[in-house]
Amino acid sequence: MPFRDVEQMLNTPARPLSTRALTRESVRARQLLAAGEWRLSPADAKTVRAVLARLTAPLPTRRDTATRARETDRDRRLQRILRTTVHHLDAGTVSPSVATLLAAVARALLPWHATPNPPPAAAAPRYGSASKPTERAAPPTAAGEALLPHLAALFTALAATSAPGAVPLTPPAESWQARYAGRFRHCTRPAPDVWAAETVGCPECGGQDGPWTVTCDGHRVTLGCPCGTVMSEHGLAFSEI
């Protein structure tokens, strides 16, 4: 798929998804693949194949073809893609380039975080102008499904670079920086089936609401507090940022 078509598809205003990062990383990945500058390492290939399997998994065959049942199946497929992506992202075994791409995918699929791992009880609350649960709009399933053909094609192209005998070639990850006003919550699992979450605070001033300056180089994420403190020992996983 031409780069311009990919960018236009992901940036269509009608799509209620956060796809800016996904557009950037997808186009960059296509360019690197076309130039022969990206061949996956074994660890990266394992992750890409796992996500690809979720991207291409068909919906279950059911006797009940009611609209609600079909929508539920589609939601579950997107949730599984999100959980698989987040699992491999937070495992810390992939290269920075793959981590950046997985983070962009997870960001785009964020509307299906209602039943991730960890469960909602431990997840960060919504800050700002959050709607009441009864008023919350349904996840934009159709928009999420529309991303799958492009993502499947991209991950298929990535997986094809790990043919037997191919020498891995990992491009450098481009660092990025963003501003975020709000709180970060770090999820922990102190015991089997027990989840807990704590709010990240600045070790110097104790501030928790930012606005934070978030910097990522592909290996490490740092948080800059308005008081001037920069910290990397916050314990946050990539998917929590």
PDB file of C-alpha atoms in Angstrom:
ATOM      1  CA  MET A   1       0.000   0.000   0.000  1.00  0.00           C
ATOM      2  CA  PRO A   2       1.505   3.389  -0.952  1.00  0.00           C
ATOM      3  CA  PHE A   3       2.654   5.551   1.950  1.00  0.00           C
ATOM      4  CA  ARG A   4       0.273   8.378   1.036  1.00  0.00           C
ATOM      5  CA  ASP A   5      -2.711   6.000   0.982  1.00  0.00           C
ATOM      6  CA  VAL A   6      -1.759   4.623   4.390  1.00  0.00           C
ATOM      7  CA  GLU A   7      -1.490   8.098   5.874  1.00  0.00           C
ATOM      8  CA  GLN A   8      -4.798   9.183   4.357  1.00  0.00           C
ATOM      9  CA  MET A   9      -6.559   6.048   5.621  1.00  0.00           C
ATOM     10  CA  LEU A  10      -5.297   6.422   9.186  1.00  0.00           C
ATOM     11  CA  ASN A  11      -5.961  10.153   9.340  1.00  0.00           C
ATOM     12  CA  THR A  12      -9.546  10.116   8.095  1.00  0.00           C
ATOM     13  CA  PRO A  13     -11.398  12.559  10.409  1.00  0.00           C
ATOM     14  CA  ALA A  14     -14.353  10.201  10.737  1.00  0.00           C
ATOM     15  CA  ARG A  15     -12.218   7.677  12.599  1.00  0.00           C
ATOM     16  CA  PRO A  16     -12.554   8.303  16.358  1.00  0.00           C
ATOM     17  CA  LEU A  17      -9.195   6.744  17.143  1.00  0.00           C
ATOM     18  CA  SER A  18      -5.841   8.146  18.188  1.00  0.00           C
ATOM     19  CA  THR A  19      -3.873   7.124  15.108  1.00  0.00           C
ATOM     20  CA  ARG A  20      -1.291   9.888  14.752  1.00  0.00           C
ATOM     21  CA  ALA A  21       1.522   7.820  16.271  1.00  0.00           C
ATOM     22  CA  LEU A  22       0.392   4.741  14.354  1.00  0.00           C
ATOM     23  CA  THR A  23       0.483   6.686  11.086  1.00  0.00           C
ATOM     24  CA  ARG A  24       3.989   7.932  11.789  1.00  0.00           C
ATOM     25  CA  GLU A  25       5.414   4.558  12.807  1.00  0.00           C
ATOM     26  CA  SER A  26       3.631   2.628  10.050  1.00  0.00           C
ATOM     27  CA  VAL A  27       4.923   4.914   7.322  1.00  0.00           C
ATOM     28  CA  ARG A  28       8.421   4.803   8.809  1.00  0.00           C
ATOM     29  CA  ALA A  29       8.321   1.002   8.997  1.00  0.00           C
ATOM     30  CA  ARG A  30       7.204   0.763   5.352  1.00  0.00           C
ATOM     31  CA  GLN A  31      10.022   3.039   4.261  1.00  0.00           C
ATOM     32  CA  LEU A  32      12.631   1.043   6.185  1.00  0.00           C
ATOM     33  CA  LEU A  33      11.310  -2.235   4.777  1.00  0.00           C
ATOM     34  CA  ALA A  34      11.303  -0.893   1.227  1.00  0.00           C
ATOM     35  CA  ALA A  35      14.913   0.246   1.650  1.00  0.00           C
ATOM     36  CA  GLY A  36      15.963  -3.099   3.141  1.00  0.00           C
ATOM     37  CA  GLU A  37      17.029  -1.411   6.372  1.00  0.00           C
ATOM     38  CA  TRP A  38      14.944  -3.536   8.766  1.00  0.00           C
ATOM     39  CA  ARG A  39      15.251  -7.294   9.234  1.00  0.00           C
ATOM     40  CA  LEU A  40      13.829  -8.687  12.444  1.00  0.00           C
ATOM     41  CA  SER A  41      15.877 -10.352  15.149  1.00  0.00           C
ATOM     42  CA  PRO A  42      14.543 -13.668  16.544  1.00  0.00           C
ATOM     43  CA  ALA A  43      12.986 -11.927  19.567  1.00  0.00           C
ATOM     44  CA  ASP A  44      11.341  -9.286  17.388  1.00  0.00           C
ATOM     45  CA  ALA A  45      10.112 -11.916  14.940  1.00  0.00           C
ATOM     46  CA  LYS A  46       8.480 -13.923  17.733  1.00  0.00           C
ATOM     47  CA  THR A  47       6.606 -10.855  18.911  1.00  0.00           C
ATOM     48  CA  VAL A  48       5.547  -9.754  15.440  1.00  0.00           C
ATOM     49  CA  ARG A  49       4.229 -13.236  14.611  1.00  0.00           C
ATOM     50  CA  ALA A  50       2.239 -13.340  17.859  1.00  0.00           C
ATOM     51  CA  VAL A  51       0.580  -9.997  17.121  1.00  0.00           C
ATOM     52  CA  LEU A  52       0.054 -10.968  13.470  1.00  0.00           C
ATOM     53  CA  ALA A  53      -1.785 -14.109  14.552  1.00  0.00           C
ATOM     54  CA  ARG A  54      -4.208 -11.952  16.521  1.00  0.00           C
ATOM     55  CA  LEU A  55      -4.603  -9.461  13.681  1.00  0.00           C
ATOM     56  CA  THR A  56      -5.589 -12.178  11.212  1.00  0.00           C
ATOM     57  CA  ALA A  57      -7.646 -14.407  13.526  1.00  0.00           C
ATOM     58  CA  PRO A  58     -11.166 -14.912  12.150  1.00  0.00           C
ATOM     59  CA  LEU A  59     -14.279 -14.320  14.169  1.00  0.00           C
ATOM     60  CA  PRO A  60     -15.805 -17.456  15.734  1.00  0.00           C
ATOM     61  CA  THR A  61     -18.515 -19.289  13.845  1.00  0.00           C
ATOM     62  CA  ARG A  62     -21.799 -18.933  15.692  1.00  0.00           C
ATOM     63  CA  ARG A  63     -25.333 -20.033  15.122  1.00  0.00           C
ATOM     64  CA  ASP A  64     -26.490 -16.808  16.706  1.00  0.00           C
ATOM     65  CA  THR A  65     -25.948 -14.118  14.100  1.00  0.00           C
ATOM     66  CA  ALA A  66     -27.663 -11.358  16.058  1.00  0.00           C
ATOM     67  CA  THR A  67     -26.076  -7.931  15.707  1.00  0.00           C
ATOM     68  CA  ARG A  68     -25.185  -7.744  19.402  1.00  0.00           C
ATOM     69  CA  ALA A  69     -23.404 -11.114  19.333  1.00  0.00           C
ATOM     70  CA  ARG A  70     -21.452 -10.087  16.255  1.00  0.00           C
ATOM     71  CA  GLU A  71     -20.442  -6.767  17.808  1.00  0.00           C
ATOM     72  CA  THR A  72     -19.317  -8.560  20.966  1.00  0.00           C
ATOM     73  CA  ASP A  73     -17.132 -10.915  18.938  1.00  0.00           C
ATOM     74  CA  ARG A  74     -15.560  -7.986  17.101  1.00  0.00           C
ATOM     75  CA  ASP A  75     -14.902  -6.155  20.367  1.00  0.00           C
ATOM     76  CA  ARG A  76     -13.271  -9.246  21.838  1.00  0.00           C
ATOM     77  CA  ARG A  77     -11.019  -9.618  18.802  1.00  0.00           C
ATOM     78  CA  LEU A  78      -9.790  -6.040  19.219  1.00  0.00           C
ATOM     79  CA  GLN A  79      -9.314  -6.565  22.955  1.00  0.00           C
ATOM     80  CA  ARG A  80      -7.199  -9.665  22.273  1.00  0.00           C
ATOM     81  CA  ILE A  81      -5.052  -7.753  19.812  1.00  0.00           C
ATOM     82  CA  LEU A  82      -4.567  -5.025  22.416  1.00  0.00           C
ATOM     83  CA  ARG A  83      -3.694  -7.483  25.203  1.00  0.00           C
ATOM     84  CA  THR A  84      -1.219  -9.377  23.008  1.00  0.00           C
ATOM     85  CA  THR A  85       0.429  -6.137  21.910  1.00  0.00           C
ATOM     86  CA  VAL A  86       0.694  -4.819  25.464  1.00  0.00           C
ATOM     87  CA  HIS A  87       2.004  -8.148  26.792  1.00  0.00           C
ATOM     88  CA  HIS A  88       4.911  -8.217  24.348  1.00  0.00           C
ATOM     89  CA  LEU A  89       5.531  -4.491  24.691  1.00  0.00           C
ATOM     90  CA  ASP A  90       5.899  -4.692  28.457  1.00  0.00           C
ATOM     91  CA  ALA A  91       7.932  -7.905  28.376  1.00  0.00           C
ATOM     92  CA  GLY A  92      10.950  -5.796  27.444  1.00  0.00           C
ATOM     93  CA  THR A  93      12.384  -8.349  25.017  1.00  0.00           C
ATOM     94  CA  VAL A  94      11.922  -6.456  21.748  1.00  0.00           C
ATOM     95  CA  SER A  95      14.127  -3.874  20.089  1.00  0.00           C
ATOM     96  CA  PRO A  96      13.325  -0.174  20.485  1.00  0.00           C
ATOM     97  CA  SER A  97      12.007  -0.015  16.907  1.00  0.00           C
ATOM     98  CA  VAL A  98       9.481  -2.794  17.498  1.00  0.00           C
ATOM     99  CA  ALA A  99       8.605  -1.352  20.900  1.00  0.00           C
ATOM    100  CA  THR A 100       7.795   1.989  19.305  1.00  0.00           C
ATOM    101  CA  LEU A 101       5.555   0.347  16.720  1.00  0.00           C
ATOM    102  CA  LEU A 102       3.775  -1.776  19.344  1.00  0.00           C
ATOM    103  CA  ALA A 103       3.215   1.315  21.492  1.00  0.00           C
ATOM    104  CA  ALA A 104       1.598   3.064  18.527  1.00  0.00           C
ATOM    105  CA  VAL A 105      -0.678   0.079  17.894  1.00  0.00           C
ATOM    106  CA  ALA A 106      -1.670  -0.060  21.549  1.00  0.00           C
ATOM    107  CA  ARG A 107      -2.395   3.662  21.545  1.00  0.00           C
ATOM    108  CA  ALA A 108      -4.723   3.307  18.556  1.00  0.00           C
ATOM    109  CA  LEU A 109      -6.536   0.368  20.144  1.00  0.00           C
ATOM    110  CA  LEU A 110      -6.877   2.039  23.549  1.00  0.00           C
ATOM    111  CA  PRO A 111     -10.711   2.250  23.366  1.00  0.00           C
ATOM    112  CA  TRP A 112     -10.797  -1.518  23.969  1.00  0.00           C
ATOM    113  CA  HIS A 113      -8.981  -1.319  27.320  1.00  0.00           C
ATOM    114  CA  ALA A 114     -12.167  -2.166  29.274  1.00  0.00           C
ATOM    115  CA  THR A 115     -11.025  -5.750  29.917  1.00  0.00           C
ATOM    116  CA  PRO A 116      -7.242  -5.757  29.606  1.00  0.00           C
ATOM    117  CA  ASN A 117      -4.775  -7.414  31.918  1.00  0.00           C
ATOM    118  CA  PRO A 118      -4.660  -6.020  34.639  1.00  0.00           C
ATOM    119  CA  PRO A 119      -8.417  -5.760  35.195  1.00  0.00           C
ATOM    120  CA  PRO A 120     -10.304  -2.447  35.315  1.00  0.00           C
ATOM    121  CA  ALA A 121     -10.264  -2.344  39.132  1.00  0.00           C
ATOM    122  CA  ALA A 122      -6.521  -1.735  39.074  1.00  0.00           C
ATOM    123  CA  ALA A 123      -6.431   0.489  36.010  1.00  0.00           C
ATOM    124  CA  ALA A 124      -5.862   4.213  36.165  1.00  0.00           C
ATOM    125  CA  PRO A 125      -9.025   6.276  36.547  1.00  0.00           C
ATOM    126  CA  ARG A 126      -9.981   8.677  33.830  1.00  0.00           C
ATOM    127  CA  TYR A 127      -8.950  12.193  34.670  1.00  0.00           C
ATOM    128  CA  GLY A 128     -10.470  15.336  33.275  1.00  0.00           C
ATOM    129  CA  SER A 129     -13.951  15.503  31.837  1.00  0.00           C
ATOM    130  CA  ALA A 130     -14.824  11.819  32.105  1.00  0.00           C
ATOM    131  CA  SER A 131     -18.415  10.868  31.404  1.00  0.00           C
ATOM    132  CA  LYS A 132     -20.510   8.770  33.703  1.00  0.00           C
ATOM    133  CA  PRO A 133     -20.380   5.040  32.876  1.00  0.00           C
ATOM    134  CA  THR A 134     -23.976   5.111  31.666  1.00  0.00           C
ATOM    135  CA  GLU A 135     -23.152   7.956  29.289  1.00  0.00           C
ATOM    136  CA  ARG A 136     -19.941   6.531  27.870  1.00  0.00           C
ATOM    137  CA  ALA A 137     -20.119   5.899  24.155  1.00  0.00           C
ATOM    138  CA  ALA A 138     -19.577   2.409  22.840  1.00  0.00           C
ATOM    139  CA  PRO A 139     -16.063   1.640  21.542  1.00  0.00           C
ATOM    140  CA  PRO A 140     -15.670   2.619  17.875  1.00  0.00           C
ATOM    141  CA  THR A 141     -15.527  -0.982  16.736  1.00  0.00           C
ATOM    142  CA  ALA A 142     -15.936  -0.298  13.036  1.00  0.00           C
ATOM    143  CA  ALA A 143     -12.991   2.114  13.077  1.00  0.00           C
ATOM    144  CA  GLY A 144     -10.834  -0.410  14.914  1.00  0.00           C
ATOM    145  CA  GLU A 145     -11.716  -3.168  12.472  1.00  0.00           C
ATOM    146  CA  ALA A 146     -10.856  -0.843   9.584  1.00  0.00           C
ATOM    147  CA  LEU A 147      -7.261  -0.681  10.840  1.00  0.00           C
ATOM    148  CA  LEU A 148      -6.767  -4.448  10.732  1.00  0.00           C
ATOM    149  CA  PRO A 149      -6.075  -4.998   6.981  1.00  0.00           C
ATOM    150  CA  HIS A 150      -3.333  -2.370   6.964  1.00  0.00           C
ATOM    151  CA  LEU A 151      -1.809  -3.621  10.210  1.00  0.00           C
ATOM    152  CA  ALA A 152      -1.960  -7.233   9.044  1.00  0.00           C
ATOM    153  CA  ALA A 153      -0.151  -6.280   5.828  1.00  0.00           C
ATOM    154  CA  LEU A 154       2.493  -4.328   7.735  1.00  0.00           C
ATOM    155  CA  PHE A 155       3.162  -7.080  10.272  1.00  0.00           C
ATOM    156  CA  THR A 156       3.218  -9.674   7.472  1.00  0.00           C
ATOM    157  CA  ALA A 157       5.895  -7.650   5.694  1.00  0.00           C
ATOM    158  CA  LEU A 158       7.874  -7.367   8.923  1.00  0.00           C
ATOM    159  CA  ALA A 159       7.631 -11.092   9.643  1.00  0.00           C
ATOM    160  CA  ALA A 160       8.866 -11.884   6.121  1.00  0.00           C
ATOM    161  CA  THR A 161      12.233 -10.289   6.920  1.00  0.00           C
ATOM    162  CA  SER A 162      13.095 -13.043   9.409  1.00  0.00           C
ATOM    163  CA  ALA A 163      13.581 -15.760   6.792  1.00  0.00           C
ATOM    164  CA  PRO A 164      16.160 -18.474   7.644  1.00  0.00           C
ATOM    165  CA  GLY A 165      19.654 -17.205   7.012  1.00  0.00           C
ATOM    166  CA  ALA A 166      18.695 -13.538   7.051  1.00  0.00           C
ATOM    167  CA  VAL A 167      21.014 -11.357   9.097  1.00  0.00           C
ATOM    168  CA  PRO A 168      19.052  -9.178  11.560  1.00  0.00           C
ATOM    169  CA  LEU A 169      19.249  -5.461  10.933  1.00  0.00           C
ATOM    170  CA  THR A 170      17.626  -3.144  13.458  1.00  0.00           C
ATOM    171  CA  PRO A 171      17.181   0.535  12.587  1.00  0.00           C
ATOM    172  CA  PRO A 172      17.725   3.124  15.310  1.00  0.00           C
ATOM    173  CA  ALA A 173      14.592   4.200  17.144  1.00  0.00           C
ATOM    174  CA  GLU A 174      13.724   7.866  16.968  1.00  0.00           C
ATOM    175  CA  SER A 175      13.270   9.424  20.394  1.00  0.00           C
ATOM    176  CA  TRP A 176      10.119  11.395  21.064  1.00  0.00           C
ATOM    177  CA  GLN A 177       8.863  13.816  23.671  1.00  0.00           C
ATOM    178  CA  ALA A 178       5.329  14.770  24.693  1.00  0.00           C
ATOM    179  CA  ARG A 179       3.525  16.783  27.347  1.00  0.00           C
ATOM    180  CA  TYR A 180       0.898  15.134  29.513  1.00  0.00           C
ATOM    181  CA  ALA A 181      -1.300  16.840  32.119  1.00  0.00           C
ATOM    182  CA  GLY A 182      -2.800  14.319  34.515  1.00  0.00           C
ATOM    183  CA  ARG A 183      -1.827  11.383  36.654  1.00  0.00           C
ATOM    184  CA  PHE A 184       0.022   8.171  35.922  1.00  0.00           C
ATOM    185  CA  ARG A 185      -0.986   4.995  37.713  1.00  0.00           C
ATOM    186  CA  HIS A 186       1.418   2.087  38.083  1.00  0.00           C
ATOM    187  CA  CYS A 187      -0.192  -1.365  38.275  1.00  0.00           C
ATOM    188  CA  THR A 188       1.386  -4.123  40.357  1.00  0.00           C
ATOM    189  CA  ARG A 189       0.490  -7.721  41.112  1.00  0.00           C
ATOM    190  CA  PRO A 190       1.439  -8.451  44.742  1.00  0.00           C
ATOM    191  CA  ALA A 191      -0.168 -11.910  44.692  1.00  0.00           C
ATOM    192  CA  PRO A 192      -1.879 -14.247  42.223  1.00  0.00           C
ATOM    193  CA  ASP A 193      -5.180 -12.732  41.075  1.00  0.00           C
ATOM    194  CA  VAL A 194      -4.516  -9.671  43.234  1.00  0.00           C
ATOM    195  CA  TRP A 195      -3.905  -6.350  41.519  1.00  0.00           C
ATOM    196  CA  ALA A 196      -3.008  -2.991  42.983  1.00  0.00           C
ATOM    197  CA  ALA A 197      -2.339   0.428  41.512  1.00  0.00           C
ATOM    198  CA  GLU A 198      -0.524   3.448  42.880  1.00  0.00           C
ATOM    199  CA  THR A 199      -0.280   7.008  41.613  1.00  0.00           C
ATOM    200  CA  VAL A 200       3.181   8.125  40.512  1.00  0.00           C
ATOM    201  CA  GLY A 201       4.469  11.202  42.328  1.00  0.00           C
ATOM    202  CA  CYS A 202       7.549  13.371  42.028  1.00  0.00           C
ATOM    203  CA  PRO A 203      10.175  12.311  44.614  1.00  0.00           C
ATOM    204  CA  GLU A 204      11.125  15.962  45.218  1.00  0.00           C
ATOM    205  CA  CYS A 205       7.897  17.979  45.389  1.00  0.00           C
ATOM    206  CA  GLY A 206       5.350  15.146  45.608  1.00  0.00           C
ATOM    207  CA  GLY A 207       3.389  16.486  42.620  1.00  0.00           C
ATOM    208  CA  GLN A 208       1.186  13.977  40.817  1.00  0.00           C
ATOM    209  CA  ASP A 209      -0.762  15.963  38.227  1.00  0.00           C
ATOM    210  CA  GLY A 210       1.985  17.310  35.970  1.00  0.00           C
ATOM    211  CA  PRO A 211       2.046  18.568  33.371  1.00  0.00           C
ATOM    212  CA  TRP A 212       4.721  15.944  32.816  1.00  0.00           C
ATOM    213  CA  THR A 213       7.345  16.077  30.096  1.00  0.00           C
ATOM    214  CA  VAL A 214       7.458  12.497  28.825  1.00  0.00           C
ATOM    215  CA  THR A 215      10.620  11.509  26.965  1.00  0.00           C
ATOM    216  CA  CYS A 216      11.241   8.091  25.383  1.00  0.00           C
ATOM    217  CA  ASP A 217      14.330   6.836  23.569  1.00  0.00           C
ATOM    218  CA  GLY A 218      13.034   3.351  22.902  1.00  0.00           C
ATOM    219  CA  HIS A 219      14.792   1.849  25.927  1.00  0.00           C
ATOM    220  CA  ARG A 220      13.677   4.086  28.773  1.00  0.00           C
ATOM    221  CA  VAL A 221      10.888   6.516  29.563  1.00  0.00           C
ATOM    222  CA  THR A 222      11.595   9.510  31.774  1.00  0.00           C
ATOM    223  CA  LEU A 223       9.131  11.893  33.397  1.00  0.00           C
ATOM    224  CA  GLY A 224       9.961  15.550  33.879  1.00  0.00           C
ATOM    225  CA  CYS A 225       8.094  17.309  36.694  1.00  0.00           C
ATOM    226  CA  PRO A 226       7.236  21.055  36.546  1.00  0.00           C
ATOM    227  CA  CYS A 227       9.569  21.518  39.527  1.00  0.00           C
ATOM    228  CA  GLY A 228      12.502  20.531  37.331  1.00  0.00           C
ATOM    229  CA  THR A 229      13.011  16.969  38.583  1.00  0.00           C
ATOM    230  CA  VAL A 230      13.546  14.311  35.922  1.00  0.00           C
ATOM    231  CA  MET A 231      12.960  10.720  36.995  1.00  0.00           C
ATOM    232  CA  SER A 232      13.216   7.320  35.369  1.00  0.00           C
ATOM    233  CA  GLU A 233      12.755   5.112  38.437  1.00  0.00           C
ATOM    234  CA  HIS A 234       8.964   5.470  38.373  1.00  0.00           C
ATOM    235  CA  GLY A 235       8.292   1.789  37.671  1.00  0.00           C
ATOM    236  CA  LEU A 236       5.810   2.513  34.910  1.00  0.00           C
ATOM    237  CA  ALA A 237       5.485   0.045  32.052  1.00  0.00           C
ATOM    238  CA  PHE A 238       5.432   1.320  28.482  1.00  0.00           C
ATOM    239  CA  SER A 239       1.724   0.575  28.185  1.00  0.00           C
ATOM    240  CA  GLU A 240       0.956   2.626  31.299  1.00  0.00           C
ATOM    241  CA  ILE A 241       2.484   5.656  29.596  1.00  0.00           C
TER     242      ILE A 241
END
